[in-house]
Short mmCIF file of C-alpha atoms and ligand atoms in Angstrom, two decimals:
data_model
loop_
_atom_site.label_atom_id
_atom_site.label_comp_id
_atom_site.label_asym_id
_atom_site.label_seq_id
_atom_site.Cartn_x
_atom_site.Cartn_y
_atom_site.Cartn_z
CA MET A 1 0.00 0.00 0.00
CA ALA A 2 1.37 3.43 -0.94
CA ALA A 3 2.23 5.74 1.96
CA GLU A 4 -0.36 8.44 2.56
CA LEU A 5 2.19 11.02 3.74
CA GLN A 6 5.69 11.51 2.35
CA ALA A 7 8.36 13.24 4.42
CA ILE A 8 11.65 15.04 4.04
CA PHE A 9 13.91 14.22 7.00
CA VAL A 10 16.31 16.94 8.20
CA GLY A 11 19.09 15.51 10.41
CA VAL A 12 19.50 11.76 9.93
CA GLY A 13 22.74 11.03 11.80
CA GLY A 14 21.74 10.75 15.46
CA ARG A 15 18.25 10.59 16.89
CA GLY A 16 16.90 11.26 13.41
CA ARG A 17 17.87 7.76 12.35
CA ASN A 18 15.44 6.28 14.93
CA HIS A 19 12.60 8.32 13.48
CA LEU A 20 13.65 7.49 9.93
CA ASP A 21 13.60 3.76 10.69
CA ALA A 22 10.11 4.08 12.19
CA TRP A 23 8.86 5.85 9.05
CA ILE A 24 10.51 3.35 6.68
CA ASP A 25 8.52 0.53 8.32
CA HIS A 26 5.28 2.47 8.68
CA PRO A 27 2.24 1.46 6.58
CA ARG A 28 0.87 5.03 6.28
CA LEU A 29 4.10 7.08 6.23
CA GLY A 30 6.89 7.26 3.67
CA VAL A 31 10.25 8.89 3.05
CA ALA A 32 10.61 11.23 0.08
CA GLY A 33 14.06 12.64 0.80
CA LEU A 34 16.86 13.32 3.25
CA VAL A 35 18.78 16.42 4.32
CA ASP A 36 22.02 16.44 6.31
CA ILE A 37 25.27 18.37 6.27
CA ASN A 38 27.24 15.17 6.90
CA PRO A 39 27.62 13.14 3.65
CA GLN A 40 28.29 9.86 5.48
CA TYR A 41 25.10 10.15 7.56
CA LEU A 42 23.21 10.94 4.35
CA GLU A 43 24.62 7.93 2.54
CA ASP A 44 23.88 5.51 5.41
CA ALA A 45 20.32 6.81 5.71
CA ARG A 46 19.82 6.76 1.94
CA LYS A 47 20.67 3.06 1.81
CA ALA A 48 18.36 2.31 4.74
CA ALA A 49 15.48 4.16 3.07
CA ALA A 50 16.29 2.67 -0.36
CA LEU A 51 16.29 6.13 -1.95
CA PRO A 52 18.20 7.16 -5.10
CA PRO A 53 21.09 9.66 -4.67
CA THR A 54 18.74 12.33 -6.10
CA GLY A 55 16.74 12.08 -2.84
CA CYS A 56 19.64 13.50 -0.79
CA PHE A 57 20.33 17.19 -0.08
CA SER A 58 22.58 19.35 2.04
CA THR A 59 19.93 22.05 2.55
CA LEU A 60 16.22 21.91 3.30
CA ALA A 61 15.60 24.70 0.78
CA ASP A 62 16.93 22.52 -2.06
CA ALA A 63 14.91 19.52 -0.91
CA LEU A 64 11.72 21.59 -0.69
CA ALA A 65 12.33 23.03 -4.15
CA THR A 66 12.92 19.59 -5.70
CA LEU A 67 10.72 17.01 -3.97
CA ASN A 68 7.01 16.40 -3.62
CA ALA A 69 6.44 15.93 0.09
CA ASP A 70 3.72 16.53 2.67
CA VAL A 71 5.81 16.64 5.84
CA VAL A 72 9.19 17.81 7.15
CA VAL A 73 10.67 15.87 10.08
CA VAL A 74 13.25 18.00 11.96
CA VAL A 75 15.80 16.15 14.11
CA THR A 76 18.78 18.52 14.20
CA HIS A 77 20.32 20.46 17.11
CA ALA A 78 17.75 22.25 19.23
CA GLN A 79 19.05 25.69 18.21
CA THR A 80 18.24 25.04 14.54
CA HIS A 81 14.67 23.75 14.99
CA ALA A 82 12.85 27.08 14.67
CA ARG A 83 14.25 28.03 11.27
CA PHE A 84 13.55 24.58 9.79
CA ILE A 85 10.00 24.53 11.20
CA ARG A 86 9.33 28.01 9.80
CA ALA A 87 10.69 27.12 6.34
CA ALA A 88 8.63 23.92 6.26
CA LEU A 89 5.39 25.61 7.30
CA GLN A 90 5.95 28.45 4.83
CA ALA A 91 6.32 25.79 2.12
CA GLY A 92 2.93 24.34 3.16
CA LYS A 93 4.26 21.22 4.90
CA HIS A 94 3.19 19.56 8.12
CA VAL A 95 6.02 19.31 10.68
CA VAL A 96 7.31 16.77 13.17
CA VAL A 97 10.08 18.12 15.40
CA GLU A 98 12.14 16.59 18.18
CA LYS A 99 12.12 18.21 21.59
CA PRO A 100 12.56 21.03 22.35
CA MET A 101 10.25 22.52 19.72
CA THR A 102 12.39 25.66 20.07
CA CYS A 103 14.58 27.16 22.80
CA ASP A 104 12.39 30.26 23.03
CA LEU A 105 8.75 30.46 24.11
CA ALA A 106 7.79 33.47 21.97
CA GLU A 107 9.26 31.79 18.91
CA ALA A 108 7.34 28.58 19.65
CA GLU A 109 4.10 30.52 20.06
CA GLU A 110 4.72 32.25 16.73
CA LEU A 111 5.33 28.90 14.99
CA VAL A 112 2.15 27.39 16.44
CA ARG A 113 0.20 30.41 15.12
CA LEU A 114 1.91 30.02 11.75
CA ALA A 115 0.92 26.33 11.56
CA ASP A 116 -2.63 27.23 12.50
CA ARG A 117 -2.87 29.94 9.83
CA ALA A 118 -1.36 27.61 7.23
CA GLY A 119 -3.78 24.81 8.19
CA ARG A 120 -0.84 22.51 8.82
CA LYS A 121 -0.11 20.16 11.73
CA LEU A 122 2.89 20.60 14.02
CA MET A 123 3.86 17.86 16.49
CA VAL A 124 6.72 17.53 19.00
CA THR A 125 8.13 14.06 19.74
CA GLN A 126 8.10 14.14 23.55
CA GLN A 127 7.68 10.40 24.06
CA ILE A 128 8.38 10.04 27.78
CA ARG A 129 4.82 10.93 28.81
CA TYR A 130 3.61 7.85 26.88
CA LEU A 131 5.77 5.28 28.70
CA PRO A 132 4.08 2.68 30.96
CA VAL A 133 5.01 4.08 34.39
CA GLU A 134 4.03 7.61 33.40
CA ARG A 135 0.75 6.36 31.88
CA THR A 136 -0.09 4.31 34.96
CA ILE A 137 0.55 7.20 37.35
CA ARG A 138 -1.57 9.48 35.16
CA ARG A 139 -4.49 7.03 35.32
CA LEU A 140 -4.17 6.39 39.08
CA LEU A 141 -4.17 10.14 39.75
CA ALA A 142 -7.12 10.75 37.43
CA GLU A 143 -9.07 8.04 39.31
CA GLU A 144 -7.86 9.39 42.67
CA ALA A 145 -7.08 5.73 43.43
CA TYR A 146 -5.16 6.74 46.58
CA GLY A 147 -6.91 10.05 47.23
CA ARG A 148 -5.78 13.54 46.38
CA PRO A 149 -2.07 14.19 45.71
CA GLY A 150 -0.36 16.42 48.27
CA PHE A 151 3.37 16.75 47.81
CA GLY A 152 6.45 14.91 46.63
CA HIS A 153 9.77 15.03 44.86
CA TYR A 154 11.14 14.33 41.38
CA VAL A 155 14.89 13.79 41.26
CA ASN A 156 16.95 12.66 38.30
CA TYR A 157 20.69 12.12 38.45
CA LYS A 158 22.18 11.54 35.00
CA VAL A 159 25.83 10.76 34.32
CA ARG A 160 26.16 12.20 30.82
CA GLY A 161 29.91 12.65 31.13
CA LEU A 162 30.11 15.57 28.72
CA ALA A 163 28.14 18.70 27.98
CA TYR A 164 25.21 18.75 25.54
CA PRO A 165 25.68 20.50 22.19
CA GLN A 166 26.26 24.18 22.77
CA SER A 167 23.17 26.02 23.95
CA ASP A 168 22.10 28.27 26.77
CA HIS A 169 20.17 26.51 29.55
CA MET A 170 21.37 23.15 28.22
CA GLN A 171 20.02 21.05 31.07
CA LEU A 172 16.62 22.66 30.72
CA TRP A 173 16.27 22.33 26.95
CA GLN A 174 17.84 18.89 26.64
CA MET A 175 16.79 16.99 29.77
CA SER A 176 14.47 18.84 32.13
CA ILE A 177 12.00 19.47 29.32
CA HIS A 178 11.38 15.69 29.22
CA GLU A 179 10.88 15.52 32.98
CA LEU A 180 8.68 18.60 33.23
CA ASP A 181 6.58 17.34 30.33
CA ALA A 182 6.23 13.95 32.06
CA LEU A 183 5.23 15.63 35.34
CA LEU A 184 2.62 17.75 33.55
CA ALA A 185 1.26 14.62 31.88
CA MET A 186 1.17 12.52 35.06
CA ILE A 187 -0.36 15.16 37.32
CA ASP A 188 -2.44 16.53 34.45
CA ARG A 189 -2.85 19.97 35.97
CA PRO A 190 -1.04 23.19 35.11
CA VAL A 191 1.75 24.54 37.26
CA ALA A 192 0.57 27.70 39.03
CA ARG A 193 3.88 28.93 40.47
CA VAL A 194 7.54 28.02 40.14
CA GLN A 195 10.72 28.99 41.92
CA ALA A 196 13.87 27.72 40.25
CA ARG A 197 17.66 27.83 40.22
CA GLU A 198 19.94 26.83 37.38
CA PHE A 199 23.55 26.21 38.35
CA GLN A 200 26.74 24.14 38.01
CA PRO A 201 27.88 21.74 40.73
CA SER A 202 31.15 22.60 42.48
CA TRP A 203 33.05 20.55 39.84
CA GLY A 204 30.97 21.84 36.94
CA ASN A 205 32.56 23.44 33.88
CA TRP A 206 29.89 23.00 31.21
CA PRO A 207 29.25 25.96 28.88
CA SER A 208 25.81 26.49 30.46
CA GLU A 209 24.02 25.18 33.55
CA SER A 210 23.93 21.40 33.96
CA THR A 211 21.73 21.36 37.05
CA ILE A 212 18.30 22.66 38.04
CA ALA A 213 16.46 22.78 41.36
CA ALA A 214 12.89 24.01 41.57
CA ILE A 215 9.72 24.07 43.60
CA LEU A 216 6.74 23.39 41.34
CA GLU A 217 3.35 24.32 42.71
CA PHE A 218 0.64 22.63 40.65
CA ALA A 219 -2.75 24.38 40.55
CA GLY A 220 -4.79 22.93 43.42
CA GLY A 221 -1.75 20.86 44.52
CA PRO A 222 0.53 18.98 44.69
CA THR A 223 3.77 20.84 45.34
CA ILE A 224 6.80 19.03 43.94
CA SER A 225 10.42 19.54 44.87
CA TYR A 226 12.46 19.00 41.69
CA VAL A 227 16.20 18.38 41.20
CA SER A 228 17.81 17.28 37.96
CA SER A 229 21.40 17.23 36.74
CA SER A 230 23.13 15.66 33.75
CA ASP A 231 26.53 16.23 35.43
CA SER A 232 25.88 13.74 38.27
CA ARG A 233 28.33 11.15 39.55
CA GLY A 234 25.83 8.31 39.91
CA TRP A 235 22.60 7.39 38.09
CA GLY A 236 19.13 7.43 39.54
CA LEU A 237 15.60 8.68 38.99
CA GLU A 238 12.90 8.79 41.64
CA PHE A 239 9.48 10.40 41.55
CA ARG A 240 7.55 10.15 44.78
CA LEU A 241 4.07 11.55 45.16
CA GLU A 242 2.40 11.45 48.55
CA CYS A 243 -1.35 11.02 48.16
CA GLU A 244 -3.95 10.87 50.94
CA ARG A 245 -3.89 7.06 51.25
CA GLY A 246 -0.39 6.19 50.10
CA ALA A 247 2.70 7.31 48.23
CA LEU A 248 3.32 6.45 44.58
CA ILE A 249 7.01 5.83 43.91
CA GLN A 250 8.54 5.63 40.44
CA ARG A 251 12.12 4.36 40.31
CA ALA A 252 14.38 3.96 37.29
CA LYS A 253 18.01 4.31 36.38
CA ARG A 254 17.25 7.03 33.86
CA VAL A 255 14.49 8.92 32.10
CA GLY A 256 13.04 6.58 29.48
CA GLY A 257 14.72 3.55 31.08
CA GLU A 258 12.76 0.59 32.36
CA GLY A 259 11.14 1.63 35.61
CA THR A 260 9.14 0.31 38.52
CA LEU A 261 6.15 1.71 40.35
CA ALA A 262 5.33 1.02 43.98
CA LEU A 263 2.75 2.06 46.53
CA ALA A 264 4.12 2.87 49.97
CA THR A 265 1.83 2.92 53.00
CA ARG A 266 2.39 2.56 56.74
CA ASP A 267 2.28 -1.24 56.17
CA GLY A 268 5.23 -1.18 53.76
CA GLU A 269 5.70 -1.12 50.01
CA GLN A 270 4.02 -3.12 47.27
CA ALA A 271 4.63 -3.18 43.53
CA ILE A 272 1.96 -1.74 41.25
CA HIS A 273 1.31 -3.59 38.01
CA LEU A 274 1.89 -1.25 35.08
CA ASP A 275 -0.63 -0.45 32.36
CA SER A 276 0.54 -1.64 28.99
CA GLY A 277 2.19 1.11 26.99
CA VAL A 278 5.00 1.75 24.61
CA ASP A 279 8.52 0.98 25.77
CA ASN A 280 11.28 3.40 24.90
CA LYS A 281 12.46 1.24 21.97
CA ARG A 282 9.04 1.40 20.35
CA ALA A 283 8.42 5.00 21.30
CA THR A 284 9.56 6.45 17.99
CA ARG A 285 7.08 4.16 16.21
CA ALA A 286 4.40 5.34 18.65
CA MET A 287 5.26 8.95 17.74
CA ALA A 288 4.89 8.11 14.04
CA ASP A 289 1.49 6.51 14.72
CA LEU A 290 0.34 9.59 16.63
CA PHE A 291 1.43 11.88 13.83
CA ALA A 292 -0.28 9.78 11.14
CA SER A 293 -3.55 9.83 13.04
CA TYR A 294 -3.18 13.56 13.77
CA VAL A 295 -2.90 14.47 10.07
CA LEU A 296 -4.91 11.68 8.46
CA ASP A 297 -7.64 11.04 11.05
CA GLY A 298 -7.80 14.46 12.73
CA ILE A 299 -6.97 13.17 16.23
CA GLU A 300 -4.89 15.79 18.06
CA PRO A 301 -2.25 14.17 20.29
CA GLU A 302 -1.10 15.42 23.71
CA VAL A 303 2.13 16.42 21.96
CA SER A 304 0.68 18.67 19.28
CA GLY A 305 2.55 21.95 18.93
CA ALA A 306 -0.30 23.87 20.57
CA ARG A 307 -0.48 21.51 23.58
CA ASN A 308 3.30 21.40 23.89
CA LEU A 309 3.24 25.15 24.60
CA VAL A 310 2.15 24.32 28.18
CA THR A 311 5.50 22.59 28.67
CA LEU A 312 7.43 25.41 27.00
CA ARG A 313 5.66 27.96 29.22
CA LEU A 314 6.86 26.03 32.27
CA CYS A 315 10.42 25.91 30.87
CA ASP A 316 10.25 29.65 30.24
CA ALA A 317 9.05 30.21 33.82
CA VAL A 318 12.00 28.17 35.12
CA ILE A 319 14.39 30.46 33.23
CA ARG A 320 12.67 33.64 34.40
CA SER A 321 12.64 32.48 38.01
CA ALA A 322 16.30 31.42 37.89
CA GLN A 323 17.30 34.75 36.34
CA THR A 324 15.37 36.95 38.76
CA GLY A 325 15.51 34.84 41.92
CA ARG A 326 11.73 35.35 42.20
CA VAL A 327 8.71 33.08 42.24
CA VAL A 328 7.09 33.15 38.80
CA ASP A 329 3.30 33.02 38.69
CA LEU A 330 2.05 31.28 35.55
CA GLY A 331 -1.47 32.58 36.05
CA ASP A 332 -3.05 29.13 36.25
CA GLY A 333 -4.77 29.22 39.64
N1 NAD B 1 13.32 12.42 22.47
C1 NAD B 1 14.47 11.90 22.83
O1 NAD B 1 14.54 10.97 23.62
C2 NAD B 1 15.73 12.44 22.22
C3 NAD B 1 16.94 11.74 22.34
C4 NAD B 1 18.08 12.29 21.74
C5 NAD B 1 18.01 13.49 21.06
N2 NAD B 1 16.81 14.14 21.00
C6 NAD B 1 16.71 15.42 20.26
O2 NAD B 1 16.94 15.18 18.89
C7 NAD B 1 17.57 16.31 18.28
C8 NAD B 1 18.85 15.86 17.60
O3 NAD B 1 19.72 15.34 18.57
P1 NAD B 1 20.90 14.35 18.16
O4 NAD B 1 21.41 13.80 19.44
O5 NAD B 1 20.46 13.42 17.09
O6 NAD B 1 21.96 15.36 17.55
P2 NAD B 1 23.19 14.99 16.62
O7 NAD B 1 24.06 16.16 16.64
O8 NAD B 1 23.72 13.64 16.98
O9 NAD B 1 22.49 14.84 15.19
C9 NAD B 1 21.97 15.94 14.53
C10 NAD B 1 21.94 15.62 13.02
O10 NAD B 1 21.61 16.80 12.33
C11 NAD B 1 22.58 17.04 11.31
N3 NAD B 1 22.64 18.48 11.10
C12 NAD B 1 23.21 19.41 11.89
N4 NAD B 1 23.05 20.64 11.38
C13 NAD B 1 22.33 20.49 10.23
C14 NAD B 1 21.83 21.38 9.24
N5 NAD B 1 22.05 22.70 9.33
N6 NAD B 1 21.14 20.87 8.20
C15 NAD B 1 20.92 19.53 8.10
N7 NAD B 1 21.39 18.63 9.00
C16 NAD B 1 22.07 19.10 10.06
C17 NAD B 1 23.85 16.43 11.85
O11 NAD B 1 24.80 16.16 10.83
C18 NAD B 1 23.30 15.16 12.49
O12 NAD B 1 23.10 14.14 11.55
C19 NAD B 1 17.78 17.34 19.41
O13 NAD B 1 16.72 18.25 19.39
C20 NAD B 1 17.73 16.47 20.67
O14 NAD B 1 17.27 17.20 21.79
C21 NAD B 1 15.69 13.63 21.55
#
């Protein structure tokens, strides 16, 4: 069966290759062409997608001018996302972009408006919120299975070993955006107020802050104490949410890694069976499925550009709080 949507992929060397592979195997999605500044990445991806050399380009502008395509998939450095999204929308294409949509809230808002005016779909591949532990916590909280949530902590210690590609607020735009998006999905309420600090540990020498601490006050509760660093010395993720009748505890080595969920009460701890969901390996396929049904069936996913603005507004509030030393009120109750 012929693919219903054909895409140009921009950035096929790193994470982009995962998305490309998901599209190659997809019954409704196809690959029209590839763009990368690295000829070896282009050649490897070209072979995988079984495209002729005429399907490969070093600029998106050339690919847009040459190929018939419906979609542009952007998986380059975060700092370059905005200009590729804008060019794609202006050429009348739908867009899939890796996180972060952009590193600037106002720019993201402008791009969402542009997509809306152009009648095109924009989606951000923030897959963590769809993983089984996150999905199970979201359901248990929606059902108030253990009563109302009150307070808790979310800590993630990542041993990346080297800095992310050059950007300001690198921990925020590369890592915390996943965690904040997952928290927003699990608790499923907006954050009303945030107080944050961005900093380097005593040994830190990254070009921008590797570590964030924050107090996140969700509208109507809970309040979450948040710490995350990619310049840690040992791995570990724990999210603990104290509810009226017990505490939910997520544990994993890393964000996106296989995790466990437990319920702690005064009688001890018991494991909670997880809802079925996508694992991290299949998450890029799940993102492709969501995008296909967004464009072809009109079902807007939680990660549409417009809905992703909630996460970007929280990221922006973290920056403003860290820069001013003040509590930032997001105006959500
Ligand atoms: N969702 C996730 O779990 C996840 C995981 C890893 C990375 N990411 C995101 O994916 C994006 C890419 O990250 P990465 O680790 O693959 O980066 P990378 O640097 O490994 O790969 C980027 C690719 O883009 C190409 N490229 C760079 N500039 C280009 C340009 N001007 N035109 C065309 N191609 C260009 C590079 O040659 C490379 O192939 C980032 O936004 C990152 O945050 C998301």
